[in-house]
């Protein structure tokens, strides 16, 4: 049921406001079950730019990295 709220959290990762990006990473971890950690990290990694030459939104990149970091941190704590 909470999976409906994941797309907005992915969008909030691109916010120009630092605090919003941090909160979206915290909320994402709280809304996905531990069994979905790996799939979510892989989904976020697939969205990362493939090379440094690719033009991207730095806020989005930072938000995605925050989300990946938050998931991995939680995964290490739960195992």
PDB file of C-alpha atoms in Angstrom:
ATOM      1  CA  UNK A   1       0.000   0.000   0.000  1.00  0.00           C
ATOM      2  CA  UNK A   2       2.878   2.365   0.701  1.00  0.00           C
ATOM      3  CA  UNK A   3       4.377   1.772  -2.745  1.00  0.00           C
ATOM      4  CA  UNK A   4       1.990   4.417  -4.106  1.00  0.00           C
ATOM      5  CA  UNK A   5       4.017   7.064  -2.276  1.00  0.00           C
ATOM      6  CA  UNK A   6       7.416   6.042  -3.648  1.00  0.00           C
ATOM      7  CA  UNK A   7       7.275   7.972  -6.962  1.00  0.00           C
ATOM      8  CA  UNK A   8       6.730  11.323  -5.187  1.00  0.00           C
ATOM      9  CA  UNK A   9       9.675  10.541  -2.906  1.00  0.00           C
ATOM     10  CA  UNK A  10      11.846   9.896  -5.947  1.00  0.00           C
ATOM     11  CA  UNK A  11      10.752  13.270  -7.331  1.00  0.00           C
ATOM     12  CA  UNK A  12      11.482  15.030  -4.039  1.00  0.00           C
ATOM     13  CA  UNK A  13      15.067  13.777  -4.292  1.00  0.00           C
ATOM     14  CA  UNK A  14      15.604  16.467  -6.950  1.00  0.00           C
ATOM     15  CA  UNK A  15      14.426  19.334  -4.776  1.00  0.00           C
ATOM     16  CA  UNK A  16      16.684  22.392  -4.719  1.00  0.00           C
ATOM     17  CA  UNK A  17      16.172  22.490  -0.936  1.00  0.00           C
ATOM     18  CA  UNK A  18      18.771  20.352   0.848  1.00  0.00           C
ATOM     19  CA  UNK A  19      16.463  19.503   3.754  1.00  0.00           C
ATOM     20  CA  UNK A  20      13.800  18.150   1.417  1.00  0.00           C
ATOM     21  CA  UNK A  21      16.337  15.818  -0.193  1.00  0.00           C
ATOM     22  CA  UNK A  22      17.428  14.547   3.218  1.00  0.00           C
ATOM     23  CA  UNK A  23      13.853  14.029   4.384  1.00  0.00           C
ATOM     24  CA  UNK A  24      12.950  12.193   1.172  1.00  0.00           C
ATOM     25  CA  UNK A  25      15.796   9.740   1.803  1.00  0.00           C
ATOM     26  CA  UNK A  26      14.648   9.170   5.387  1.00  0.00           C
ATOM     27  CA  UNK A  27      11.030   8.726   4.333  1.00  0.00           C
ATOM     28  CA  UNK A  28      11.974   6.339   1.541  1.00  0.00           C
ATOM     29  CA  UNK A  29      13.725   3.998   3.968  1.00  0.00           C
ATOM     30  CA  UNK A  30      10.742   4.072   6.311  1.00  0.00           C
ATOM     31  CA  UNK A  31       8.314   3.211   3.515  1.00  0.00           C
ATOM     32  CA  UNK A  32      10.015   0.227   1.909  1.00  0.00           C
ATOM     33  CA  UNK A  33      10.176  -3.202   3.539  1.00  0.00           C
ATOM     34  CA  UNK A  34      13.618  -4.748   4.089  1.00  0.00           C
ATOM     35  CA  UNK A  35      12.894  -7.332   1.398  1.00  0.00           C
ATOM     36  CA  UNK A  36      12.726  -4.486  -1.163  1.00  0.00           C
ATOM     37  CA  UNK A  37      16.003  -2.767  -0.206  1.00  0.00           C
ATOM     38  CA  UNK A  38      18.072  -4.421  -2.930  1.00  0.00           C
ATOM     39  CA  UNK A  39      15.515  -3.842  -5.683  1.00  0.00           C
ATOM     40  CA  UNK A  40      15.136  -0.188  -4.694  1.00  0.00           C
ATOM     41  CA  UNK A  41      18.893   0.414  -4.598  1.00  0.00           C
ATOM     42  CA  UNK A  42      19.239  -1.189  -8.034  1.00  0.00           C
ATOM     43  CA  UNK A  43      16.403   0.969  -9.350  1.00  0.00           C
ATOM     44  CA  UNK A  44      18.101   4.113  -8.040  1.00  0.00           C
ATOM     45  CA  UNK A  45      21.520   3.082  -9.375  1.00  0.00           C
ATOM     46  CA  UNK A  46      20.034   2.553 -12.846  1.00  0.00           C
ATOM     47  CA  UNK A  47      18.880   6.186 -12.824  1.00  0.00           C
ATOM     48  CA  UNK A  48      22.371   7.537 -12.075  1.00  0.00           C
ATOM     49  CA  UNK A  49      24.291   9.138 -14.962  1.00  0.00           C
ATOM     50  CA  UNK A  50      26.444   6.657 -16.847  1.00  0.00           C
ATOM     51  CA  UNK A  51      29.451   8.940 -17.157  1.00  0.00           C
ATOM     52  CA  UNK A  52      30.722  12.263 -15.822  1.00  0.00           C
ATOM     53  CA  UNK A  53      30.146  13.799 -19.253  1.00  0.00           C
ATOM     54  CA  UNK A  54      26.378  13.360 -19.031  1.00  0.00           C
ATOM     55  CA  UNK A  55      24.600  16.588 -18.124  1.00  0.00           C
ATOM     56  CA  UNK A  56      22.381  16.063 -15.097  1.00  0.00           C
ATOM     57  CA  UNK A  57      20.671  17.912 -12.309  1.00  0.00           C
ATOM     58  CA  UNK A  58      23.087  17.982  -9.398  1.00  0.00           C
ATOM     59  CA  UNK A  59      20.251  18.192  -6.895  1.00  0.00           C
ATOM     60  CA  UNK A  60      18.688  15.024  -8.332  1.00  0.00           C
ATOM     61  CA  UNK A  61      22.039  13.225  -8.283  1.00  0.00           C
ATOM     62  CA  UNK A  62      22.658  14.263  -4.678  1.00  0.00           C
ATOM     63  CA  UNK A  63      19.149  13.214  -3.669  1.00  0.00           C
ATOM     64  CA  UNK A  64      19.537   9.807  -5.293  1.00  0.00           C
ATOM     65  CA  UNK A  65      22.869   9.288  -3.553  1.00  0.00           C
ATOM     66  CA  UNK A  66      21.284  10.261  -0.235  1.00  0.00           C
ATOM     67  CA  UNK A  67      18.491   7.738  -0.826  1.00  0.00           C
ATOM     68  CA  UNK A  68      20.941   4.978  -1.756  1.00  0.00           C
ATOM     69  CA  UNK A  69      23.065   5.769   1.290  1.00  0.00           C
ATOM     70  CA  UNK A  70      20.045   5.744   3.605  1.00  0.00           C
ATOM     71  CA  UNK A  71      18.859   2.370   2.304  1.00  0.00           C
ATOM     72  CA  UNK A  72      22.318   0.804   2.588  1.00  0.00           C
ATOM     73  CA  UNK A  73      22.762   2.183   6.101  1.00  0.00           C
ATOM     74  CA  UNK A  74      19.420   0.740   7.184  1.00  0.00           C
ATOM     75  CA  UNK A  75      20.211  -2.592   5.513  1.00  0.00           C
ATOM     76  CA  UNK A  76      23.482  -2.854   7.422  1.00  0.00           C
ATOM     77  CA  UNK A  77      21.721  -2.084  10.701  1.00  0.00           C
ATOM     78  CA  UNK A  78      18.952  -4.645  10.145  1.00  0.00           C
ATOM     79  CA  UNK A  79      21.334  -7.462   9.242  1.00  0.00           C
TER      80      UNK A  79
END
